[in-house]
mmCIF file of C-alpha atoms in Angstrom:
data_model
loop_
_atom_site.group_PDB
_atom_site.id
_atom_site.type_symbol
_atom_site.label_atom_id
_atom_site.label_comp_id
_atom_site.label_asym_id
_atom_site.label_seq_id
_atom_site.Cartn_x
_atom_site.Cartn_y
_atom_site.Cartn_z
ATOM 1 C CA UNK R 1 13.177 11.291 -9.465
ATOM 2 C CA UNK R 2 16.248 11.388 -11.796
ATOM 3 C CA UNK R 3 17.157 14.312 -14.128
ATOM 4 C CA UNK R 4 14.129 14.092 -16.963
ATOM 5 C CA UNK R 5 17.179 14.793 -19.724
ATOM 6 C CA UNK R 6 18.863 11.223 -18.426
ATOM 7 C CA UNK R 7 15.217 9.844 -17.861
ATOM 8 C CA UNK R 8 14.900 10.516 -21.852
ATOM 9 C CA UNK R 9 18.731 9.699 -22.856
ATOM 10 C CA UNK R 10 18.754 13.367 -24.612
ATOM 11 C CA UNK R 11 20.815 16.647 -24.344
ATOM 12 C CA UNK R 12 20.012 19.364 -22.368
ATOM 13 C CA UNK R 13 19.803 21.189 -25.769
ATOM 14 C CA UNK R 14 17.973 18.543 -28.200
ATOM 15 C CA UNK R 15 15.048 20.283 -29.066
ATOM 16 C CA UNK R 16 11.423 19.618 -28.585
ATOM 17 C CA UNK R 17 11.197 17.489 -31.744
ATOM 18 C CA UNK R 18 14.271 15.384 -30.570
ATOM 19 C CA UNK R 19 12.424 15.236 -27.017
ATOM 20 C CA UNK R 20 9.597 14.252 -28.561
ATOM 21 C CA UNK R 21 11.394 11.724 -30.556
ATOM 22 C CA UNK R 22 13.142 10.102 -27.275
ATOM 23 C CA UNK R 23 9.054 10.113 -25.556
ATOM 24 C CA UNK R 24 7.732 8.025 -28.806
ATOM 25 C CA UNK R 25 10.975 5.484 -29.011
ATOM 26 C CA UNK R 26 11.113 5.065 -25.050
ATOM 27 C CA UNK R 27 7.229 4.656 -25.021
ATOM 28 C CA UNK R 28 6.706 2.150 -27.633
ATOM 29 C CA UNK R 29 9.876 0.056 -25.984
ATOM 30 C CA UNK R 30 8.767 0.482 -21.888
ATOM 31 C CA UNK R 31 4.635 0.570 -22.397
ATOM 32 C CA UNK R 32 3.579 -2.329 -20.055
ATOM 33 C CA UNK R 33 1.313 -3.638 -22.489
ATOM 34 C CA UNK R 34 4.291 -4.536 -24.246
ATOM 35 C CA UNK R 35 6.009 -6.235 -21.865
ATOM 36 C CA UNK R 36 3.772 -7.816 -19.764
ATOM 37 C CA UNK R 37 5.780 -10.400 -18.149
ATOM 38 C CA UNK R 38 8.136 -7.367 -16.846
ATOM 39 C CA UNK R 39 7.121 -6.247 -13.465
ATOM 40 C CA UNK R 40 9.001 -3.241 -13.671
ATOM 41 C CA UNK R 41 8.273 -1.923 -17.039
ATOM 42 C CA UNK R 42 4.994 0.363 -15.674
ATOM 43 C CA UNK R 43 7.495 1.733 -13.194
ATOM 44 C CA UNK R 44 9.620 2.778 -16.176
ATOM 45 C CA UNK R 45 6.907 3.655 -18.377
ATOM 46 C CA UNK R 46 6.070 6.142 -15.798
ATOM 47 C CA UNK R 47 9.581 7.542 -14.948
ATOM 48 C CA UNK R 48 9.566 8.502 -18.273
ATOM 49 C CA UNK R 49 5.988 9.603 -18.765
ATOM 50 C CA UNK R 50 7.038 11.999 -15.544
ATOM 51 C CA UNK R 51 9.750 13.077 -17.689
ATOM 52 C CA UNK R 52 8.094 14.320 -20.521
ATOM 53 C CA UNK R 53 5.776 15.755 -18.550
ATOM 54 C CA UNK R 54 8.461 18.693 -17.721
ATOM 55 C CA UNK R 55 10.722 18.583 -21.354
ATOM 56 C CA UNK R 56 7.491 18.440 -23.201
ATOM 57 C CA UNK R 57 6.293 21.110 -22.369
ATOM 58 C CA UNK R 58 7.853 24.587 -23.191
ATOM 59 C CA UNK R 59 7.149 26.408 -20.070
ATOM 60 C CA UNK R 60 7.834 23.683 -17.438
ATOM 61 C CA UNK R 61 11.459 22.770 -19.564
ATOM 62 C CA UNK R 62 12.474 26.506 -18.934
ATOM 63 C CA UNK R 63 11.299 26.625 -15.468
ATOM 64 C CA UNK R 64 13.574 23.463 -14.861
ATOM 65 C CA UNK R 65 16.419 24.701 -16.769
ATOM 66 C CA UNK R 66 16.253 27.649 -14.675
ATOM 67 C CA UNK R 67 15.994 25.472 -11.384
ATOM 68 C CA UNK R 68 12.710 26.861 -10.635
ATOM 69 C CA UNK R 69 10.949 24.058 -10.293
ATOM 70 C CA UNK R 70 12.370 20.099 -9.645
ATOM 71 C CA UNK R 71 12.671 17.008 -11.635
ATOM 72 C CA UNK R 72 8.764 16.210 -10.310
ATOM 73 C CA UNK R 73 7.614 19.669 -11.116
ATOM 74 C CA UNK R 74 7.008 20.693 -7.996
ATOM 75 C CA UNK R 75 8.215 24.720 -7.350
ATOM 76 C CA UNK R 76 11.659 24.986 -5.566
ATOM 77 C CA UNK R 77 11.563 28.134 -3.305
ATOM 78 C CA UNK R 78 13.595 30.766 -4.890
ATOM 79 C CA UNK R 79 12.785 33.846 -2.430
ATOM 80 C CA UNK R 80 10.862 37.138 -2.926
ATOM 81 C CA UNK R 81 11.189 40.398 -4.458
ATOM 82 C CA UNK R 82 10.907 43.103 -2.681
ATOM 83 C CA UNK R 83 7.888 45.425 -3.125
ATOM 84 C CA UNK R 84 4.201 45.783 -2.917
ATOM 85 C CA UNK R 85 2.700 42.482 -3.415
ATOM 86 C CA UNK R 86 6.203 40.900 -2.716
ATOM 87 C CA UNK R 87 5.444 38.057 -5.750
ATOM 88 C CA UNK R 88 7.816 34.799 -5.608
ATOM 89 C CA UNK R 89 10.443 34.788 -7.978
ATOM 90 C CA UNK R 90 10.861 32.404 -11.050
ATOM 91 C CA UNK R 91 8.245 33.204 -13.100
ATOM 92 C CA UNK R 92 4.722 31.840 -11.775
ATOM 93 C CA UNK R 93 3.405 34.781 -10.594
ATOM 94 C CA UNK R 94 -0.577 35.238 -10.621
ATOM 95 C CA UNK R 95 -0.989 36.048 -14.232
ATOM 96 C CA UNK R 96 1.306 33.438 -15.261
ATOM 97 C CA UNK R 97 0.686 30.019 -17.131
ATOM 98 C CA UNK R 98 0.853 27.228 -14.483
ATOM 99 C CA UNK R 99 -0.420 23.632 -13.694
ATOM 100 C CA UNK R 100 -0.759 21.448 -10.861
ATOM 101 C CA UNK R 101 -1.683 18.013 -10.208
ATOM 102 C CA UNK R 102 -3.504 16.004 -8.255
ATOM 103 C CA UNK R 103 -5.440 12.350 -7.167
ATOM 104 C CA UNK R 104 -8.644 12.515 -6.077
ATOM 105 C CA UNK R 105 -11.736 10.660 -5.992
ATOM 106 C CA UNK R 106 -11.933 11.491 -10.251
ATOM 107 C CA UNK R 107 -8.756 9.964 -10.590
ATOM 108 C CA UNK R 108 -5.682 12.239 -12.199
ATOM 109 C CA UNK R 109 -6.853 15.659 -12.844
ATOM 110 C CA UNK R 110 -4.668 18.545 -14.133
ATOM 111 C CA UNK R 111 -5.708 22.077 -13.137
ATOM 112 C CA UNK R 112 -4.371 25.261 -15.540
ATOM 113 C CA UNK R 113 -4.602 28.435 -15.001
ATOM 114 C CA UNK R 114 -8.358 29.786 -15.220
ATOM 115 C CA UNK R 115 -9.580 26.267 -13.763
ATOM 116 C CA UNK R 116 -9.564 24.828 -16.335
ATOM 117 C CA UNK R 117 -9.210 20.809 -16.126
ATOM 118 C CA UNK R 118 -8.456 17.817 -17.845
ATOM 119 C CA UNK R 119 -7.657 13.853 -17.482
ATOM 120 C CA UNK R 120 -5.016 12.339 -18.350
ATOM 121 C CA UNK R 121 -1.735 13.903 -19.702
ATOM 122 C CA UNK R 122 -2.102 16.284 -22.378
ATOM 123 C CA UNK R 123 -0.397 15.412 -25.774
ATOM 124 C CA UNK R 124 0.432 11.820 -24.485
ATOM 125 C CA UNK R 125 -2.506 10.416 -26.286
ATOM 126 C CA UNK R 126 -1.260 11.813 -29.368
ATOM 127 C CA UNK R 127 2.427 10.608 -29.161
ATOM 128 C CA UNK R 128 1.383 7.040 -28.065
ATOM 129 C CA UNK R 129 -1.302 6.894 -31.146
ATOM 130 C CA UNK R 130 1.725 7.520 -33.679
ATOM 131 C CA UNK R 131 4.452 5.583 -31.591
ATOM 132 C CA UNK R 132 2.222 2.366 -31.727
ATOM 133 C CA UNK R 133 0.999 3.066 -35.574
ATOM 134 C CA UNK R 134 -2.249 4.109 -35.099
ATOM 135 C CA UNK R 135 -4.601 7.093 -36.693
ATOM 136 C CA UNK R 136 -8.133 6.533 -34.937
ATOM 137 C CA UNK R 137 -9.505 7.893 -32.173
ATOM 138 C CA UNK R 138 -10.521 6.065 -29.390
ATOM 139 C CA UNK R 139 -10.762 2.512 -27.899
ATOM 140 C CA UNK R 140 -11.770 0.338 -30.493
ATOM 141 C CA UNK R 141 -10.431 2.366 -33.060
ATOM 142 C CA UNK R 142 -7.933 -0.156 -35.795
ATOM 143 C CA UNK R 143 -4.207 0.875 -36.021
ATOM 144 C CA UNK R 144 -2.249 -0.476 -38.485
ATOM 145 C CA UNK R 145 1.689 -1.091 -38.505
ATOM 146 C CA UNK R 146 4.043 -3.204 -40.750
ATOM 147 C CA UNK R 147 0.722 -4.543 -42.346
ATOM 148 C CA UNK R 148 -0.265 -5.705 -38.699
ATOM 149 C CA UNK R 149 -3.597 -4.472 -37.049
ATOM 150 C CA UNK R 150 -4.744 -4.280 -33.962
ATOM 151 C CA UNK R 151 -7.278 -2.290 -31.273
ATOM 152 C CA UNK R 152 -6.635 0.216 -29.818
ATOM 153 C CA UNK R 153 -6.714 -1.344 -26.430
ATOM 154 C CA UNK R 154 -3.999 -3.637 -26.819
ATOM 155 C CA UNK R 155 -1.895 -0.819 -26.872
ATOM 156 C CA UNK R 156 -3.431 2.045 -26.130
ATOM 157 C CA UNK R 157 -5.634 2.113 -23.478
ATOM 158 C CA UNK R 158 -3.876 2.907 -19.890
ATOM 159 C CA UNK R 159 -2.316 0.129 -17.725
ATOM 160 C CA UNK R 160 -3.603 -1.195 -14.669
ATOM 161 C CA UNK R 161 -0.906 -0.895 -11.881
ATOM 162 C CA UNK R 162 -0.497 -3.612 -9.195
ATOM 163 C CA UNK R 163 1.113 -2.845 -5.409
ATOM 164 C CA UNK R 164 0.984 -4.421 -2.477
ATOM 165 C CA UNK R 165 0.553 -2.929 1.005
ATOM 166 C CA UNK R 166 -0.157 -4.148 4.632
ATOM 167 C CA UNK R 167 -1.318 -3.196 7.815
ATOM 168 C CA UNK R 168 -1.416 -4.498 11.116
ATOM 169 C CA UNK R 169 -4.192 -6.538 12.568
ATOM 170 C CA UNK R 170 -5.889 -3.712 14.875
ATOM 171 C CA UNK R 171 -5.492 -1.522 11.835
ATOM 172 C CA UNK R 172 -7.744 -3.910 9.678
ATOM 173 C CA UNK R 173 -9.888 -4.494 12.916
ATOM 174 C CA UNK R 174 -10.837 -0.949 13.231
ATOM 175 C CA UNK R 175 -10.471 1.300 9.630
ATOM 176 C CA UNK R 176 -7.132 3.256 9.229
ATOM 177 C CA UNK R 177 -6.089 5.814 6.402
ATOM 178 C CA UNK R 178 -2.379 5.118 5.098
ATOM 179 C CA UNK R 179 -0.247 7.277 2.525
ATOM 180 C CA UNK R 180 0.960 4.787 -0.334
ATOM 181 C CA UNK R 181 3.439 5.868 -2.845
ATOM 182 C CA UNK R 182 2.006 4.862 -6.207
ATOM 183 C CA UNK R 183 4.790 3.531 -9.204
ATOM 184 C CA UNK R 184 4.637 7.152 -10.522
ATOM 185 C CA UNK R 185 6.071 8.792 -7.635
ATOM 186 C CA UNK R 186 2.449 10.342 -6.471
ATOM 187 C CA UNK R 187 1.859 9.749 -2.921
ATOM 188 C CA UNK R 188 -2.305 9.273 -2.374
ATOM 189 C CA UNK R 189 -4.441 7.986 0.853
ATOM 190 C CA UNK R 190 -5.507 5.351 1.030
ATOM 191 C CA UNK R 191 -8.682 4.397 3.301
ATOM 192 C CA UNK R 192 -8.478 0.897 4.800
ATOM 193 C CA UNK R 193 -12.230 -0.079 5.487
ATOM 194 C CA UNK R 194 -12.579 -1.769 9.104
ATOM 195 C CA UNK R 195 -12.604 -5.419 8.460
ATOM 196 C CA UNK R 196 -11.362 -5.802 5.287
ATOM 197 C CA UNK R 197 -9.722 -9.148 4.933
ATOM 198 C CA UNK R 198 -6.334 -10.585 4.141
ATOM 199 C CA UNK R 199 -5.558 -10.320 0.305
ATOM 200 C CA UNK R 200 -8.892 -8.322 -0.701
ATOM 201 C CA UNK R 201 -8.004 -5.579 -3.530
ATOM 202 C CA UNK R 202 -8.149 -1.901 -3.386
ATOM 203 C CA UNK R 203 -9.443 -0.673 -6.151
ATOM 204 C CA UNK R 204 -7.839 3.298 -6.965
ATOM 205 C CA UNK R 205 -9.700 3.990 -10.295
ATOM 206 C CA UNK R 206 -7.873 6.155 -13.087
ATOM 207 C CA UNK R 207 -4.512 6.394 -11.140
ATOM 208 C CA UNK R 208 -2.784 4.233 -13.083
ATOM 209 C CA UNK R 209 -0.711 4.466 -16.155
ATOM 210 C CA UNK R 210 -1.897 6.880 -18.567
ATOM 211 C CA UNK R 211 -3.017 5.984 -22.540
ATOM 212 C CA UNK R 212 -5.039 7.768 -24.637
ATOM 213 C CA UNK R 213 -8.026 6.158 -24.197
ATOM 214 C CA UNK R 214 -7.749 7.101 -20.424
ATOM 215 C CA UNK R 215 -5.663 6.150 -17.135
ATOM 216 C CA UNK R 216 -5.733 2.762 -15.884
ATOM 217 C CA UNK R 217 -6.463 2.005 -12.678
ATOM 218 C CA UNK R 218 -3.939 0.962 -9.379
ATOM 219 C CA UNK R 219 -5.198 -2.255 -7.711
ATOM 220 C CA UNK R 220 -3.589 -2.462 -4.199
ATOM 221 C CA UNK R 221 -3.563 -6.165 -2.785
ATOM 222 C CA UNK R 222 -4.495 -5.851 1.200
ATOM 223 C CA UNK R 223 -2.247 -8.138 3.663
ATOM 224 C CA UNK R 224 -2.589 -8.178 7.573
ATOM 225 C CA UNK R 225 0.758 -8.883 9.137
ATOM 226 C CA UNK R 226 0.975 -11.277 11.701
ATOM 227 C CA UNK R 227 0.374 -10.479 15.337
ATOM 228 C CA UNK R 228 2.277 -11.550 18.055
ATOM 229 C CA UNK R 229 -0.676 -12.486 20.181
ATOM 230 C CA UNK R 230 -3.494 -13.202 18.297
ATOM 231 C CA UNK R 231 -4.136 -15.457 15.214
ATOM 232 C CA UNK R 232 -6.409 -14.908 12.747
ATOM 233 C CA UNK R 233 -8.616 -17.319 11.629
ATOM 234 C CA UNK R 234 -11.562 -15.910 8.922
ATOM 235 C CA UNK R 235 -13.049 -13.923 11.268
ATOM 236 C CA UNK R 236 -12.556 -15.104 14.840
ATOM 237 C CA UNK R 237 -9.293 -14.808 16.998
ATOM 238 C CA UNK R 238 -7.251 -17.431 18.505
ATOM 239 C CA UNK R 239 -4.242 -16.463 21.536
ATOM 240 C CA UNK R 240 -2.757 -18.667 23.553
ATOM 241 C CA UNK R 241 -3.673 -17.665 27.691
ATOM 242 C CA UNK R 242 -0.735 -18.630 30.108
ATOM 243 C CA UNK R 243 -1.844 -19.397 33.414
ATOM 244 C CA UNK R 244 0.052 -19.800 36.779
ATOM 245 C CA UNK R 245 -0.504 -23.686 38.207
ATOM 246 C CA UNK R 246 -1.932 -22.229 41.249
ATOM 247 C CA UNK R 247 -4.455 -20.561 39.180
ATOM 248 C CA UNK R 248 -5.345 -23.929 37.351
ATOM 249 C CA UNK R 249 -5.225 -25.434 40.863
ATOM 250 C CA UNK R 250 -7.150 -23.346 42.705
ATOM 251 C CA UNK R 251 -9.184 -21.693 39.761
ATOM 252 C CA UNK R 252 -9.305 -17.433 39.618
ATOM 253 C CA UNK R 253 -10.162 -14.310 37.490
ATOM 254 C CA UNK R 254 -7.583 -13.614 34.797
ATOM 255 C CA UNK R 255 -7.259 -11.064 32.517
ATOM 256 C CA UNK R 256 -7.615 -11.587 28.500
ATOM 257 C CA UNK R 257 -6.495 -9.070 25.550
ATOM 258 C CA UNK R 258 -8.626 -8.504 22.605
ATOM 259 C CA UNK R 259 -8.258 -5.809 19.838
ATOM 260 C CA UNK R 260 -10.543 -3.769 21.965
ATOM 261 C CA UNK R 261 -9.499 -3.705 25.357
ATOM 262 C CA UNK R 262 -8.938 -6.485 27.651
ATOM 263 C CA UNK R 263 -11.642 -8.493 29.741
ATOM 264 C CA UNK R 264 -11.632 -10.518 32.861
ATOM 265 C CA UNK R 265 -12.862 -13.592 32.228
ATOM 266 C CA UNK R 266 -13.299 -17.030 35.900
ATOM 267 C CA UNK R 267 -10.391 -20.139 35.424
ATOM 268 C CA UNK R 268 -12.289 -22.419 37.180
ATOM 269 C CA UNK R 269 -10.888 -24.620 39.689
ATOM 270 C CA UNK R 270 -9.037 -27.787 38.383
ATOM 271 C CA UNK R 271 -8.531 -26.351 34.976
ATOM 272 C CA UNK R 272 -5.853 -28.665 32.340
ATOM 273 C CA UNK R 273 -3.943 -27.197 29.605
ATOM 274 C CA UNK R 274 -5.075 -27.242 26.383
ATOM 275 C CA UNK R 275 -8.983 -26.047 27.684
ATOM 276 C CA UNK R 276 -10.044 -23.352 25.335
ATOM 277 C CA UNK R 277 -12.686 -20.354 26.452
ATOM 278 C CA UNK R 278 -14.813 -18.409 24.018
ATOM 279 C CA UNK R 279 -15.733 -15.175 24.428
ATOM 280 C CA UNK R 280 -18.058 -14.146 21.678
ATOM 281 C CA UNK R 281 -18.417 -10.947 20.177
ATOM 282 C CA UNK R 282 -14.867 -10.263 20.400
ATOM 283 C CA UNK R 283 -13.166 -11.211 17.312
ATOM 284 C CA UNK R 284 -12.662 -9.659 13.934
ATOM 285 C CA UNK R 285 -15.156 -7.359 12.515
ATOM 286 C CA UNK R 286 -15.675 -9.026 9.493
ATOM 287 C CA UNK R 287 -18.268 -8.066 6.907
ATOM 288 C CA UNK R 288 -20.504 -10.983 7.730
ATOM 289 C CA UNK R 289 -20.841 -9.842 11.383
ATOM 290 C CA UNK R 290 -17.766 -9.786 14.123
ATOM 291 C CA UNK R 291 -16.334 -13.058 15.154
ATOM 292 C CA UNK R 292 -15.005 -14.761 18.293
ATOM 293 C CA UNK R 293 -12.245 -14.712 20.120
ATOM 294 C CA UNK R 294 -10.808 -18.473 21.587
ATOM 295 C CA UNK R 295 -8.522 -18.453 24.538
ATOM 296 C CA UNK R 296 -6.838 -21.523 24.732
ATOM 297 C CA UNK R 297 -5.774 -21.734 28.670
ATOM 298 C CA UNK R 298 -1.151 -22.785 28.816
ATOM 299 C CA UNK R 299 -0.518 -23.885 32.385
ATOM 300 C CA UNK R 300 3.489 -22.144 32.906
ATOM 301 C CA UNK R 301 6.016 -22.614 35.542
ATOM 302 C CA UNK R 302 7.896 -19.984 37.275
ATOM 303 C CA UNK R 303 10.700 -18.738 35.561
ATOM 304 C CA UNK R 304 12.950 -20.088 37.995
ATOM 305 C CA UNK R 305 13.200 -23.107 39.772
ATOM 306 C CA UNK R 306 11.437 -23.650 43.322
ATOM 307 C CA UNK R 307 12.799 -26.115 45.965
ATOM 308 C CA UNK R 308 9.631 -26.263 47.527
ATOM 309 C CA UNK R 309 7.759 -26.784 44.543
ATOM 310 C CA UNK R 310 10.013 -29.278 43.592
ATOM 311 C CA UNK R 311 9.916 -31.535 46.937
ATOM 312 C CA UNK R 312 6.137 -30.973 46.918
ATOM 313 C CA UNK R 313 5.879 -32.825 43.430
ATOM 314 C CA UNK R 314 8.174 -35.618 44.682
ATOM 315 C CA UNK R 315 5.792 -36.307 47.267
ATOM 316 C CA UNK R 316 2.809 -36.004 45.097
ATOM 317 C CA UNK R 317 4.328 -38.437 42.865
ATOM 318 C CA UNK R 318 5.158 -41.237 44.970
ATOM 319 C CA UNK R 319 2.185 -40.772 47.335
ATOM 320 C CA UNK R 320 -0.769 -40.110 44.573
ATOM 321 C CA UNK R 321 0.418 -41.100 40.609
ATOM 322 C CA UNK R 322 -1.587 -40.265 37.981
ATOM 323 C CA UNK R 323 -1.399 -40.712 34.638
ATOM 324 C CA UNK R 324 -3.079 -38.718 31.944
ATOM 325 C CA UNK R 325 -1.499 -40.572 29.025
ATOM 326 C CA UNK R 326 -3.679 -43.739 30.254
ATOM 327 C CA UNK R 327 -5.236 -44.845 26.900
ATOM 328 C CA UNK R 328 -3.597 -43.480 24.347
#
């Protein structure tokens, strides 16, 4: 993240009413109610939420000032003193003030010391209220500006935040946990049910931009990238099987992949391109019960080019002609 005094536009000495000034200006310009056709204005509108988190706060600006802790607010090692106990450096010792953060299954919670908790970003709410012209508590609540009114949650009330992420077929297939780096810098897991299908929404609720009548929420859009074998089709599989021409011939036991493990399934003899095998049970594992998988059979040539094979298919087609066009 970038220094929180550039974030804000202010001097390393403005003091906390011109930092405070600099919050309520850059938040009524960046909130992404207010510019909703911008897709980057909630990434902005948490840079410099972030921001104000550390100069708005009297404790956390001196800790950064002194390089204790980092534009994010996360402790920089400085080293111990010597001694009994041996406490870090900096200033956060045990009986110090200090606060952490963190996603969870409540959404944003902020832990002081004591335990104590709260949602949301303290003192925000308050700024945002008077930077958008408003008095009243709560959603709902009338705000008046310039003779204008209106609720609360057209302004107010935290924005939803919208990302994208995708995983990889077997990853869908079977249930996978992924880090995602939300807009505000926060990194959070995410669980990936199994099955879960191309473009479904993840729902992360309160982890999105703060407002005072609580967080919004961060709605990640699911895609499955494509796979170089299989194609997905709701929720059965489709793959192309090349066989050898003796083995359409002559007929045999081949091997097929699935997003398990692969199975052995008879070519019988006299076998055209094009034929397509089902093996059921052994597609995707989609909520409405697991699809199938269709193996459509490719009859392929050797690499390289046979004299034998050749002369034996210019005697096959002078002596016995066929055609399998006939028809069409």
């Amino acid at each position: 993240m970038r220094d929180p005094y550039e974030v804000l536009g202010v001097d390393r000495k403005a003091s906390a009413a011109d930092i405070k000034s600099a919050f309520r200006r850059l938040a009524k310009k960046l909130h992404p109610d207010a510019n909703k056709n911008d897709p980057n204005a909630a990434s902005r509108f948490a840079e410099i939420n972030a921001a104000y988190e550390i100069l708005g706060t009297d404790d956390k600006r001196k800790a950064y000032d002194r390089g204790e802790i980092d534009a994010e607010g996360k402790p920089r090692f400085q080293g111990f003193h010597p001694g009994a106990g041996a406490r870090p450096s900096g200033g956060f010792t045990p009986e110090g003030d200090f606060e952490t953060f963190s996603f969870g299954p409540e959404g944003f919670t902020r832990t002081t010391r004591g335990g104590r908790g709260g949602g949301g970003f303290g003192g925000f709410e308050d700024i945002l209220r008077d930077a958008f012209g408003g008095a009243g508590a709560g959603p709902g609540a009338r705000m008046h500006r310039g003779g204008a009114a209106f609720e609360a949650e057209d302004f107010g009330s935290g924005a939803d935040v919208a990302a994208a992420l995708t995983v990889t077929l077997p990853d869908a297939a079977r249930g996978v946990t992924q880090r995602v780096r939300l807009p505000s810098g926060k990194d959070v897991e995410v669980k990936i049910p199994a099955g879960i299908a191309d473009g479904q929404q993840i729902r992360l609720r309160g982890q999105g931009m703060p407002g005072p009548g609580g967080a919004g929420d961060v709605l990640i859009t699911l895609s499955i990238a494509p796979h170089p074998i299989f194609t997905l089709e709701g929720a059965n599989l489709r793959l192309d099987l090349p066989i050898t021409l003796d083995e359409a011939t002559l007929g045999a036991k081949v091997r097929v992949p699935t997003l398990d493990k692969p199975v052995e399934i008879a070519i019988p003899a006299w076998t055209s391109s094009g034929r397509t095998f089902r093996l059921k049970g052994k597609g995707f594992p989609a909520k409405a019960g697991r699809g199938d998988l269709f193996a459509t059979v490719r009859i392929m040539l050797p690499e390289r080019s046979d004299p034998e094979l050749e002369a034996l298919m210019q005697k096959w087609r002078s002596e016995k002609p066929y055609d399998p066009r006939k028809g069409m």
